[in-house]
Coordinates of C-alpha atoms (C1' of nucleotides) in Angstrom, one line a residue:
Chain V
M347 CA -48.1 -3.6 -5.1
S348 CA -44.5 -3.2 -4.4
E349 CA -43.5 0.4 -4.4
E350 CA -40.4 0.2 -2.5
K351 CA -37.7 2.8 -3.0
S352 CA -34.8 1.4 -4.9
L353 CA -31.4 1.5 -3.1
N354 CA -28.9 3.6 -3.5
F355 CA -25.4 1.3 -4.1
I356 CA -24.5 2.1 -0.1
E357 CA -27.1 0.8 1.0
E358 CA -27.4 -2.8 -1.6
I359 CA -23.2 -2.7 0.2
I360 CA -25.0 -3.3 3.2
E361 CA -27.7 -4.8 2.3
N362 CA -25.4 -7.5 1.0
D363 CA -23.2 -7.1 4.0
L364 CA -26.5 -8.1 6.9
N365 CA -28.0 -10.4 4.7
A366 CA -24.7 -12.4 4.8
G367 CA -24.3 -12.2 8.7
K368 CA -20.9 -9.8 8.3
Y369 CA -21.7 -7.8 10.4
K370 CA -24.0 -7.3 13.7
T371 CA -24.2 -3.9 14.4
L372 CA -23.7 -1.7 11.4
I373 CA -21.9 1.1 12.9
T374 CA -20.8 4.7 11.2
R375 CA -19.7 8.0 11.8
F376 CA -20.3 11.2 11.3
P377 CA -16.1 12.6 11.6
P378 CA -16.3 16.6 10.5
E379 CA -13.1 18.3 11.5
P380 CA -14.2 21.5 13.7
N381 CA -12.4 23.7 11.9
G382 CA -15.3 25.5 10.2
Y383 CA -18.7 25.4 10.3
L384 CA -21.2 22.6 9.0
H385 CA -22.9 23.2 5.8
I386 CA -25.8 22.0 3.1
G387 CA -23.1 19.4 2.0
H388 CA -22.1 18.2 5.1
A389 CA -26.0 17.8 5.9
K390 CA -26.0 15.0 2.4
A391 CA -23.5 13.7 5.0
I392 CA -25.0 13.2 8.1
C393 CA -28.4 11.8 6.9
L394 CA -26.7 9.5 4.8
N395 CA -24.7 8.5 7.8
F396 CA -26.9 9.0 10.2
G397 CA -30.4 7.6 8.5
L398 CA -28.8 4.7 7.2
T399 CA -28.7 3.4 10.8
K400 CA -31.6 4.9 11.4
K401 CA -33.0 2.9 9.1
Y402 CA -30.9 -0.3 9.3
G403 CA -30.8 -0.6 13.3
G404 CA -26.8 0.2 14.2
Y405 CA -25.6 3.5 15.5
T406 CA -23.7 6.5 14.7
N407 CA -21.3 7.8 16.5
L408 CA -20.4 12.0 16.1
R409 CA -16.2 12.1 16.3
F410 CA -14.9 15.5 15.6
D411 CA -11.4 14.6 13.6
D412 CA -9.6 16.7 15.6
T413 CA -5.3 16.1 14.8
N414 CA -4.6 19.3 13.0
P415 CA -4.4 21.6 16.7
V416 CA -3.5 25.4 14.1
T417 CA -7.2 25.1 12.9
E418 CA -9.6 23.8 15.5
K419 CA -11.3 25.5 17.6
T420 CA -13.9 24.4 20.6
E421 CA -16.1 27.2 18.8
Y422 CA -16.5 25.0 16.2
V423 CA -17.0 21.7 17.9
D424 CA -19.7 23.8 19.5
S425 CA -21.6 24.4 16.6
Q426 CA -21.3 21.3 14.6
Q427 CA -23.3 19.2 17.2
E428 CA -25.8 22.7 17.0
D429 CA -26.2 21.9 13.8
I430 CA -27.0 18.4 13.8
K431 CA -29.1 18.3 16.5
W432 CA -31.0 21.1 14.6
L433 CA -31.3 18.9 12.2
G434 CA -32.8 16.4 13.8
F435 CA -30.4 13.4 15.1
Q436 CA -28.7 12.4 18.0
W437 CA -25.5 10.5 18.0
E438 CA -24.5 7.9 20.5
N439 CA -21.1 8.9 20.8
E440 CA -19.3 12.0 21.5
L441 CA -15.7 10.8 20.2
Y442 CA -12.5 12.8 19.2
T443 CA -9.4 11.6 17.3
S444 CA -7.8 13.4 19.9
D445 CA -9.1 10.8 22.3
Y446 CA -7.4 8.3 20.1
F447 CA -3.6 9.9 20.5
D448 CA -2.4 7.5 22.8
T449 CA -3.7 4.8 20.5
L450 CA -2.2 6.3 17.7
Y451 CA 1.3 6.3 19.1
D452 CA 1.3 2.8 20.1
Y453 CA 0.6 1.6 16.1
A454 CA 3.5 4.1 15.2
V455 CA 5.4 2.4 17.9
K456 CA 4.9 -1.2 15.5
L457 CA 5.1 -0.1 12.4
I458 CA 8.2 1.2 12.9
T459 CA 9.6 -1.9 15.4
D460 CA 8.3 -3.9 12.1
G461 CA 10.6 -2.4 10.1
L462 CA 7.4 -0.5 8.0
A463 CA 8.1 3.2 9.0
Y464 CA 11.3 5.1 9.5
V465 CA 12.0 8.8 10.7
D466 CA 13.1 11.4 7.9
N467 CA 14.7 14.2 8.3
G468 CA 14.7 16.3 5.2
T469 CA 13.2 19.4 4.7
A470 CA 9.5 19.6 3.2
E471 CA 11.0 20.5 0.0
E472 CA 13.4 17.2 -0.4
I473 CA 11.1 15.1 0.1
A474 CA 8.4 16.7 -2.7
V475 CA 11.5 16.2 -5.3
L476 CA 12.0 12.9 -4.0
K477 CA 8.2 11.6 -3.9
G478 CA 8.0 12.1 -7.7
T479 CA 5.1 13.2 -9.2
P480 CA 1.7 11.4 -10.9
T481 CA 3.7 11.4 -14.4
E482 CA 7.0 10.2 -12.8
L483 CA 8.3 7.7 -9.8
G484 CA 9.0 8.8 -6.7
K485 CA 13.0 7.4 -5.5
D486 CA 14.1 6.1 -1.8
S487 CA 14.8 8.9 0.9
P488 CA 18.4 8.7 2.4
Y489 CA 16.6 7.5 5.6
R490 CA 14.5 4.7 4.5
N491 CA 17.1 2.2 5.7
R492 CA 17.9 2.9 9.7
S493 CA 17.1 0.8 11.5
P494 CA 14.2 0.0 13.9
K495 CA 16.6 0.9 17.1
E496 CA 17.7 4.2 15.4
N497 CA 13.7 4.9 13.8
L498 CA 11.9 4.4 17.3
E499 CA 14.7 6.5 19.8
L500 CA 14.6 9.1 16.7
F501 CA 10.3 8.8 16.8
A502 CA 10.7 9.4 20.9
L503 CA 13.1 12.3 20.3
M504 CA 10.2 14.2 18.4
K505 CA 7.8 13.4 21.2
S506 CA 10.4 14.4 24.1
G507 CA 9.3 18.0 22.2
S508 CA 13.4 18.5 21.7
L509 CA 12.6 19.1 18.1
E510 CA 12.1 21.2 15.9
D511 CA 9.0 21.5 13.5
G512 CA 9.7 20.6 10.7
S513 CA 12.8 19.3 11.5
C514 CA 11.7 15.7 10.3
I515 CA 8.6 13.5 9.9
L516 CA 7.7 10.1 10.1
R517 CA 6.8 8.1 7.3
A518 CA 5.3 4.8 6.6
K519 CA 7.4 2.4 4.9
I520 CA 5.4 1.8 1.3
D521 CA 7.0 2.1 -1.9
M522 CA 7.9 5.0 -4.0
L523 CA 7.2 3.7 -7.0
S524 CA 3.6 3.0 -6.9
T525 CA 1.0 4.7 -9.0
N526 CA -1.2 6.0 -6.6
M527 CA 1.0 9.0 -5.1
L528 CA -0.1 8.4 -0.9
M529 CA 1.3 5.1 -1.0
R530 CA 4.9 7.1 -1.8
D531 CA 5.9 6.6 1.7
P532 CA 3.4 8.9 3.2
I533 CA 3.8 11.0 6.2
I534 CA 2.5 9.6 9.0
Y535 CA 3.8 12.0 11.7
R536 CA 4.7 15.4 12.3
I537 CA 6.2 18.1 14.8
K538 CA 4.0 21.4 16.1
H539 CA 4.6 22.2 18.3
A540 CA 0.9 24.2 18.9
S541 CA -1.3 23.6 21.6
H542 CA -4.6 21.6 21.2
H543 CA -7.8 22.5 21.3
R544 CA -8.4 19.8 23.9
T545 CA -4.9 17.7 24.5
G546 CA -3.3 20.9 25.2
D547 CA 0.9 20.8 24.9
K548 CA 0.2 17.1 25.9
W549 CA 1.6 16.7 22.2
C550 CA 4.5 18.1 20.4
I551 CA 3.8 15.3 17.3
Y552 CA 0.3 15.1 15.7
P553 CA -1.0 12.6 13.3
M554 CA -1.4 12.9 9.7
Y555 CA -5.6 12.1 8.6
D556 CA -4.3 9.4 7.1
F557 CA -2.3 7.2 10.4
A558 CA -5.8 8.2 12.0
H559 CA -8.9 8.5 9.9
G560 CA -8.9 4.5 9.0
Q561 CA -7.6 3.8 12.7
S562 CA -10.1 5.8 14.8
D563 CA -12.9 4.3 12.4
S564 CA -11.2 0.6 13.4
I565 CA -11.1 1.4 17.2
E566 CA -14.7 2.2 17.3
T567 CA -15.1 -0.5 14.9
I568 CA -17.2 1.5 12.3
T569 CA -18.9 -1.0 9.9
H570 CA -19.2 1.0 7.1
S571 CA -17.1 4.5 7.2
I572 CA -18.8 6.6 4.2
C573 CA -16.2 9.3 2.5
T574 CA -16.7 11.2 -0.3
L575 CA -14.9 10.6 -3.6
E576 CA -11.4 12.7 -3.1
Y577 CA -11.0 10.3 -1.0
V578 CA -11.4 7.6 -3.7
S579 CA -7.4 7.2 -3.8
H580 CA -6.7 7.0 0.0
R581 CA -8.8 3.3 0.2
E582 CA -5.3 2.0 -0.4
L583 CA -3.1 3.3 2.5
Y584 CA -6.5 2.7 4.3
D585 CA -6.6 -0.8 4.5
W586 CA -2.8 -1.0 4.4
F587 CA -2.2 0.7 7.9
I588 CA -5.5 -1.7 8.7
E589 CA -3.5 -4.2 7.7
K590 CA -0.1 -3.8 8.5
L591 CA -1.9 -3.1 12.1
G592 CA -3.7 -5.9 12.1
I593 CA -6.8 -4.3 13.8
F594 CA -10.3 -4.4 13.1
P595 CA -11.1 -3.9 9.4
S596 CA -13.6 -0.7 9.0
K597 CA -14.4 -0.4 5.4
Q598 CA -14.8 3.1 2.9
Y599 CA -16.8 3.8 1.1
E600 CA -16.9 7.0 -1.3
F601 CA -19.9 9.3 -2.3
A602 CA -19.9 12.2 -4.5
R603 CA -20.3 15.2 -2.7
L604 CA -23.2 17.5 -3.0
N605 CA -22.0 20.9 -5.8
L606 CA -25.3 23.6 -5.0
S607 CA -25.7 25.9 -8.5
Y608 CA -25.9 29.7 -7.1
T609 CA -23.4 29.4 -4.6
V610 CA -20.0 27.8 -3.7
M611 CA -19.5 25.4 -1.1
S612 CA -15.5 24.8 0.4
K613 CA -14.4 26.0 3.8
R614 CA -12.4 27.9 2.1
K615 CA -14.4 30.5 0.2
L616 CA -17.3 30.6 2.9
L617 CA -14.5 31.7 4.8
Q618 CA -13.7 34.0 2.6
L619 CA -17.1 35.2 2.2
V620 CA -17.2 35.9 5.7
N621 CA -13.9 37.3 6.5
D622 CA -14.6 40.2 3.6
G623 CA -17.6 41.1 4.6
V624 CA -19.2 39.6 1.9
V625 CA -21.8 38.2 3.8
I626 CA -22.4 38.5 7.7
G627 CA -21.4 35.8 9.2
W628 CA -21.0 32.3 8.8
D629 CA -25.2 32.1 9.7
D630 CA -26.2 34.9 7.6
P631 CA -29.4 33.8 5.9
R632 CA -27.2 33.8 2.0
M633 CA -24.8 31.1 3.4
P634 CA -25.2 27.9 1.9
T635 CA -24.4 27.1 5.9
I636 CA -26.5 24.8 8.0
S637 CA -26.8 27.8 10.2
G638 CA -27.5 30.0 7.7
L639 CA -30.5 28.1 6.6
R640 CA -32.0 28.0 9.5
R641 CA -32.2 31.3 10.4
R642 CA -33.1 32.2 6.4
G643 CA -36.2 29.7 8.1
Y644 CA -35.4 26.5 6.2
T645 CA -37.0 23.5 8.7
P646 CA -35.1 20.9 9.6
E647 CA -37.0 18.6 7.6
S648 CA -36.6 20.6 4.9
I649 CA -33.2 20.0 4.5
R650 CA -34.1 16.2 5.6
E651 CA -36.0 15.9 2.9
F652 CA -33.5 17.3 -0.1
C653 CA -31.5 15.4 1.4
E654 CA -33.3 13.0 0.5
R655 CA -34.0 13.7 -2.8
I656 CA -31.1 14.6 -4.1
G657 CA -30.4 10.6 -4.6
I658 CA -26.4 9.4 -3.3
A659 CA -24.6 8.3 -6.4
K660 CA -20.6 8.8 -6.9
R661 CA -20.9 10.9 -10.5
E662 CA -20.6 14.6 -9.9
N663 CA -23.2 16.5 -9.9
I664 CA -24.5 20.2 -9.3
I665 CA -27.9 20.7 -8.1
E666 CA -30.8 23.0 -8.9
L667 CA -31.0 25.3 -6.2
S668 CA -34.8 25.5 -7.1
L669 CA -35.1 21.2 -5.5
L670 CA -34.0 23.3 -2.6
E671 CA -35.9 25.4 -2.4
F672 CA -38.9 23.0 -3.9
C673 CA -38.3 21.0 -0.5
V674 CA -38.6 24.6 1.7
R675 CA -42.0 25.5 -0.1
E676 CA -43.7 21.9 0.3
H677 CA -42.5 22.1 3.2
L678 CA -43.6 25.6 5.3
N679 CA -46.8 25.5 2.7
K680 CA -48.4 23.0 5.8
I681 CA -47.2 24.3 8.1
A682 CA -46.7 28.4 8.1
T683 CA -49.0 30.9 9.1
R684 CA -50.8 32.7 7.0
V685 CA -50.5 36.5 7.5
M686 CA -51.1 39.4 5.7
A687 CA -48.0 42.0 4.8
V688 CA -47.2 45.1 2.2
L689 CA -44.0 45.8 1.3
D690 CA -44.5 48.5 -1.2
P691 CA -46.7 50.3 0.2
I692 CA -50.1 53.0 -1.7
K693 CA -52.7 53.9 0.0
L694 CA -56.2 53.1 -0.6
V695 CA -59.4 54.7 0.7
I696 CA -62.5 53.4 0.9
T697 CA -65.1 56.1 0.3
N698 CA -68.8 55.0 0.8
Y699 CA -66.8 53.0 4.3
P700 CA -67.7 54.9 7.9
E701 CA -64.5 56.9 8.6
G702 CA -63.7 56.4 11.9
V703 CA -65.3 53.0 12.2
E704 CA -63.6 49.6 13.0
E705 CA -64.7 46.7 12.3
I706 CA -63.0 42.7 13.4
L707 CA -62.5 40.4 10.3
I708 CA -61.9 37.1 11.1
G709 CA -59.5 34.8 9.1
E710 CA -58.1 31.1 9.1
N711 CA -54.6 30.4 9.7
N712 CA -53.5 28.0 7.3
P713 CA -56.2 26.2 4.7
E714 CA -53.7 23.1 4.8
A715 CA -54.4 22.2 8.3
E716 CA -56.8 19.7 8.7
D717 CA -58.1 22.7 11.6
K718 CA -57.4 25.2 9.4
G719 CA -54.5 26.7 12.0
G720 CA -57.7 27.9 13.7
T721 CA -57.9 31.8 13.6
R722 CA -57.3 35.0 14.1
E723 CA -58.5 38.7 14.4
I724 CA -57.3 41.1 11.9
P725 CA -59.2 44.8 12.3
F726 CA -60.5 46.8 9.6
S727 CA -61.2 50.4 7.8
N728 CA -61.7 52.6 5.5
E729 CA -57.8 53.4 5.2
L730 CA -55.6 50.6 3.6
W731 CA -52.9 49.8 3.1
I732 CA -51.9 47.8 -0.4
E733 CA -48.7 47.1 -2.6
R734 CA -48.4 48.8 -5.2
E735 CA -47.9 46.2 -7.5
D736 CA -51.4 45.5 -6.9
F737 CA -52.2 48.7 -8.9
M738 CA -52.2 49.1 -12.9
E739 CA -53.0 52.6 -14.3
E740 CA -53.5 50.9 -17.3
P741 CA -53.9 47.8 -16.9
A742 CA -51.8 45.3 -18.7
K743 CA -53.8 42.0 -20.7
K744 CA -55.4 39.5 -18.0
W745 CA -54.2 41.8 -14.9
F746 CA -56.7 40.2 -13.0
R747 CA -56.0 42.7 -9.4
L748 CA -57.0 47.1 -9.8
A749 CA -56.9 49.1 -12.1
P750 CA -59.7 52.1 -12.9
G751 CA -62.8 50.3 -12.8
A752 CA -61.3 46.6 -12.1
V753 CA -62.9 45.1 -9.1
V754 CA -61.1 42.9 -6.5
R755 CA -61.5 41.2 -3.2
L756 CA -59.7 42.2 -0.2
K757 CA -58.8 39.3 1.4
H758 CA -60.9 38.3 4.2
A759 CA -62.9 41.2 3.9
Y760 CA -64.9 43.2 0.8
I761 CA -65.0 43.8 -2.5
V762 CA -63.9 47.1 -3.9
K763 CA -64.2 48.8 -7.1
C764 CA -61.7 51.2 -7.8
E765 CA -63.6 54.8 -9.0
G766 CA -60.4 56.4 -9.4
F767 CA -57.0 57.3 -8.7
E768 CA -54.7 60.7 -7.2
I769 CA -51.0 61.1 -8.4
G770 CA -48.6 62.9 -6.6
S771 CA -45.9 65.8 -7.4
N772 CA -43.8 63.4 -8.4
G773 CA -46.3 61.5 -10.9
H774 CA -46.4 58.8 -9.4
V775 CA -49.6 57.3 -7.7
T776 CA -50.4 58.6 -4.4
Q777 CA -53.6 57.6 -3.6
I778 CA -56.3 54.7 -4.8
N779 CA -60.1 55.3 -4.1
C780 CA -62.3 52.2 -4.1
S781 CA -66.1 52.1 -2.9
Y782 CA -67.0 48.4 -1.6
I783 CA -70.0 46.4 -1.5
P784 CA -71.2 45.9 2.1
E785 CA -73.1 42.0 1.5
S786 CA -69.9 41.1 0.2
K787 CA -68.6 40.1 3.1
S788 CA -65.8 37.4 3.3
G789 CA -68.1 34.0 4.3
E790 CA -71.7 35.8 3.7
D791 CA -70.7 36.6 0.4
T792 CA -74.8 37.6 -1.1
S793 CA -73.8 39.9 -3.7
G794 CA -73.6 37.1 -6.5
I795 CA -70.4 39.0 -8.0
N796 CA -67.7 36.6 -8.3
V797 CA -63.6 38.3 -9.0
K798 CA -61.1 36.9 -10.8
G799 CA -58.3 38.8 -8.2
T800 CA -57.8 38.0 -4.5
I801 CA -55.1 41.0 -2.9
H802 CA -53.6 41.9 0.4
W803 CA -54.1 44.7 2.9
V804 CA -53.7 46.1 6.1
S805 CA -55.6 48.7 8.1
S806 CA -53.5 51.9 8.0
K807 CA -54.4 53.1 11.2
H808 CA -54.1 49.5 13.2
A809 CA -51.2 48.9 11.1
K810 CA -47.9 47.8 12.8
T811 CA -44.1 48.0 10.5
A812 CA -41.2 45.5 10.4
E813 CA -38.5 45.6 8.4
I814 CA -38.1 42.5 6.0
R815 CA -35.0 41.6 4.2
T816 CA -35.3 39.1 1.1
Y817 CA -32.5 37.2 0.1
D818 CA -31.5 36.7 -3.6
R819 CA -28.8 33.9 -4.8
L820 CA -24.7 34.3 -3.4
F821 CA -23.8 34.8 -7.0
T822 CA -24.4 35.3 -10.5
V823 CA -23.6 32.0 -12.6
E824 CA -24.6 28.4 -11.7
S825 CA -21.4 26.9 -10.5
P826 CA -18.6 30.1 -9.3
D827 CA -16.3 27.8 -8.6
A828 CA -15.9 26.4 -12.3
E829 CA -15.8 30.5 -14.0
E830 CA -13.0 32.0 -14.7
G831 CA -11.1 34.2 -12.5
D832 CA -12.0 34.6 -8.6
F833 CA -15.4 33.0 -7.9
K834 CA -15.8 36.5 -6.2
D835 CA -15.6 38.3 -9.2
Y836 CA -19.9 36.4 -9.7
L837 CA -20.8 37.8 -7.0
N838 CA -25.0 39.0 -6.9
P839 CA -24.7 42.4 -6.4
N840 CA -28.6 41.8 -4.6
S841 CA -28.3 38.8 -3.0
M842 CA -29.7 41.3 -0.3
E843 CA -32.7 44.1 -0.3
V844 CA -33.7 45.2 3.0
I845 CA -36.9 47.2 3.4
T846 CA -36.6 49.6 6.5
K847 CA -40.9 50.0 7.0
A848 CA -43.5 47.6 5.8
Y849 CA -46.6 47.6 7.3
I850 CA -48.0 44.5 9.2
E851 CA -51.2 43.6 10.6
P852 CA -50.5 43.5 14.3
Y853 CA -51.5 39.8 15.1
L854 CA -47.5 39.6 13.7
L855 CA -46.3 41.6 17.5
N856 CA -46.7 38.1 19.3
A857 CA -44.6 36.9 16.1
D858 CA -42.1 34.3 17.7
Q859 CA -38.4 33.1 17.1
D860 CA -40.1 29.6 15.9
G861 CA -42.5 30.6 13.9
R862 CA -43.1 30.4 10.1
Y863 CA -45.0 32.7 8.4
Q864 CA -46.8 33.2 4.3
F865 CA -47.2 36.3 3.8
I866 CA -50.0 36.0 1.7
R867 CA -49.3 36.4 -1.3
K868 CA -45.5 37.2 -1.2
G869 CA -43.4 34.5 0.1
Y870 CA -42.8 32.8 3.4
Y871 CA -41.2 34.6 6.5
T872 CA -39.5 34.0 9.7
L873 CA -37.7 36.0 12.6
D874 CA -34.4 36.5 11.9
K875 CA -32.6 35.9 15.1
T876 CA -31.4 40.0 16.2
S877 CA -35.3 41.2 16.0
S878 CA -37.3 42.0 18.9
A879 CA -41.1 42.9 20.3
G880 CA -39.2 47.2 19.5
N881 CA -37.6 46.8 15.8
L882 CA -39.1 43.4 14.2
I883 CA -37.2 41.7 11.4
F884 CA -37.9 38.9 9.2
N885 CA -36.3 37.2 6.6
R886 CA -37.9 36.4 3.8
T887 CA -37.0 32.3 3.5
V888 CA -38.4 32.2 -0.2
S889 CA -40.9 33.3 -2.6
L890 CA -44.2 31.7 -3.6
K891 CA -44.2 30.5 -7.0
D892 CA -45.8 33.3 -8.9
A893 CA -46.7 31.9 -11.9
W894 CA -47.6 36.2 -13.3
A895 CA -44.4 37.2 -12.8
K896 CA -43.5 35.0 -15.2
T897 CA -46.0 35.1 -18.0
N898 CA -45.0 39.0 -16.9
K899 CA -41.8 38.2 -18.4
Chain I
rU1007 C1' 3.1 11.0 -19.9
rG1008 C1' 0.9 7.8 -15.4
rC1009 C1' -2.5 6.1 -12.1
rC1010 C1' -7.7 5.7 -10.9
rC1011 C1' -13.4 7.2 -10.4
rG1012 C1' -17.7 8.2 -13.4
rA1013 C1' -20.4 9.1 -17.5
rU1014 C1' -29.5 7.6 -18.2
rA1015 C1' -34.1 14.1 -20.5
rG1016 C1' -32.4 20.9 -19.0
rU1017 C1' -31.4 19.4 -12.8
rA1018 C1' -30.6 15.1 -10.3
rU1019 C1' -31.4 9.7 -10.1
rA1020 C1' -33.8 4.5 -10.6
rA1021 C1' -33.9 0.0 -14.3
rA1022 C1' -29.4 -5.9 -11.2
rG1023 C1' -28.9 -9.0 -19.6
rG1024 C1' -35.7 -8.3 -20.8
rU1025 C1' -41.8 -2.2 -21.8
rA1026 C1' -36.1 3.2 -20.3
rG1027 C1' -39.3 5.4 -15.0
rU1028 C1' -39.2 8.8 -10.8
rA1029 C1' -38.7 13.6 -9.5
rC1030 C1' -37.8 19.0 -10.3
rA1031 C1' -37.2 22.8 -13.9
rA1032 C1' -39.7 24.0 -18.1
rC1033 C1' -44.7 24.3 -20.9
rG1034 C1' -50.7 24.3 -20.9
rG1035 C1' -54.6 23.1 -18.9
rU1036 C1' -58.6 22.1 -14.5
rU1037 C1' -59.6 23.9 -9.6
rU1038 C1' -59.2 28.4 -6.2
rU1039 C1' -61.6 34.2 -1.7
rU1040 C1' -53.5 33.8 -2.8
rG1041 C1' -51.8 34.2 -10.1
rG1042 C1' -50.0 29.9 -3.6
rU1043 C1' -51.2 25.2 -3.1
rA1044 C1' -53.8 20.4 -5.2
rC1045 C1' -55.0 18.0 -9.4
rC1046 C1' -54.6 17.0 -15.0
rG1047 C1' -51.0 16.7 -19.3
rU1048 C1' -47.2 18.3 -23.2
rU1049 C1' -42.0 18.6 -24.0
rU1050 C1' -36.9 16.8 -23.6
rG1051 C1' -32.5 11.3 -22.5
rU1052 C1' -29.3 5.8 -22.4
rC1053 C1' -21.2 9.8 -24.8
rU1054 C1' -19.6 7.8 -29.0
rA1055 C1' -17.6 3.2 -31.8
rG1056 C1' -16.8 -2.3 -32.3
rG1057 C1' -18.5 -7.0 -29.8
rU1058 C1' -20.8 -10.9 -27.2
rU1059 C1' -26.2 -11.9 -27.4
rC1060 C1' -32.7 -14.3 -29.7
rG1061 C1' -32.2 -9.2 -26.5
rA1062 C1' -27.5 -4.2 -24.1
rA1063 C1' -28.4 1.5 -20.4
rU1064 C1' -26.6 -2.9 -17.8
rC1065 C1' -21.0 -7.5 -19.8
rC1066 C1' -16.4 -7.1 -23.4
rU1067 C1' -12.6 -3.6 -26.1
rG1068 C1' -11.0 0.7 -28.0
rG1069 C1' -11.5 6.3 -28.7
rU1070 C1' -14.3 11.0 -26.8
rC1071 C1' -15.7 14.1 -22.3
rG1072 C1' -15.3 15.1 -16.9
rG1073 C1' -13.1 14.7 -12.3
rG1074 C1' -9.4 12.8 -8.8
rC1075 C1' -3.8 12.3 -7.3
rA1076 C1' 2.6 15.0 -6.8
rA1077 C1' 0.1 20.2 1.6
rC1078 C1' 4.5 18.1 7.5
rC1079 C1' -4.2 20.1 5.5
rA1080 C1' -8.8 16.7 6.5

RNA sequence: UGCCCGAUAGUAUAAAGGUAGUACAACGGUUUUUGGUACCGUUUGUCUAGGUUCGAAUCCUGGUCGGGCAACCA
């Protein structure tokens, strides 16, 4: 019975390394730049890195890659930490690339001393021209052969603060003829007179990504440095610095980043949606950010399950949104409390049920739970709200719900028969009249009647109200990035629909922020973070599957 | 006109030279006091042309297609 799950390519590498005794302890890291909010794509990387050390032992560091002071903020550091914790992961060490600025500076000095780096006084444009193009080789800079002594003095001058931004840079001396553009004497330090969110004004020169990332990995003795595919060509440089510096040989491995259909994933584009007011913030429930998904009602478990299912490979991919929805439904089905809410109400009067009489019915909270999630009390009376879409004047084929003469069960209550309906001045149905069958009460039904349909309801006298926000995909096309023109041309104008006054059963007055609810036959809902006792606001996490809507299409 | 990645059902992801499997989606059915859940079933696949081999998704060669590479971003 080998029901073993197959390994992804990174797990294979790790198992081989571990079996070969190459490393004693597996150490990975998650290295976000604190310049924005984390999204579901980061969740994939988080689950990968933390998941690996969970599986094989060892640990994972959280390292903020903060080498560019102008884009980074403490606000982002905080939100990123919150999101990782919420996902259910705990890092071993909280670290910052800026912690290594002194060491990195020393590394640069060593390179200069060894004749492997030089200060270039060319302008950005001059340097770019000499760099060549992917199909044209580069040419040496006129400053390339300065002596180590001169370079050392110049680099110290850069650090001293007396030089202006852009006046010169430090470059590694590698090979202007390399077919890999990154090896054509890459810039490793630039002057930036900017205040850093952690080091303040201590520095006015900052290392570039390539001169910081591998070394930081090395300092932390990261054994497997996992990143996304766009860094493949950086690996040669990554290895070069480690070799020339003679430091711990961390190894870089690349996997394909996550793309989700009907959304965008780049921080730049997400930021644009926020700035342009398309969404109400980074945590708008329509956003693919961790905070957006959290506000929407997604659970950490469902996101982890999703990341598990999408797999790790090197092929570009677009995951269908339906898989994410499947994962959250699967979890919510197990944990959500079932309740009744009527979103688009129409009145139903039970003509043979005494007016003024109230009855307390008992409903189980979750048929999927072992203990059925306990029970709750649901008030019943002769006047109810039901869903407008549950009544058809002229029933369609295979219609199991209310229609003239039709019989349905009111969930947790009685079987009723539609005896008639009333039409208002606007031509719309305003009221449905039914008779009920007293001996058909839920749990003690002796009527012997079988009905095909069961509908939800709320007693109008006891109903409370709430605002309900229904969300849909943010874009109308699968891959907004791939379409012609601006990605915002493909925004879904109906991505959010607000129902200001829906009727909910009184039990929901006790709803709490962490609660997950299934509005029976409608979907899964959770309280919005702006909800208050006097003004309840529910977000729809995801709808229930709707076989009827499908057959009816 | 270069270099580097990659290519398996609609979408993902397995099969380490030996039966192409799994999940989601789609479709059909059973059960059901949620047209939900659960359960059962069906459809659909190795980019292409050669080569090696008893045997190729897998190894080799050419081609095609997709992605990346010319920020003082990460």
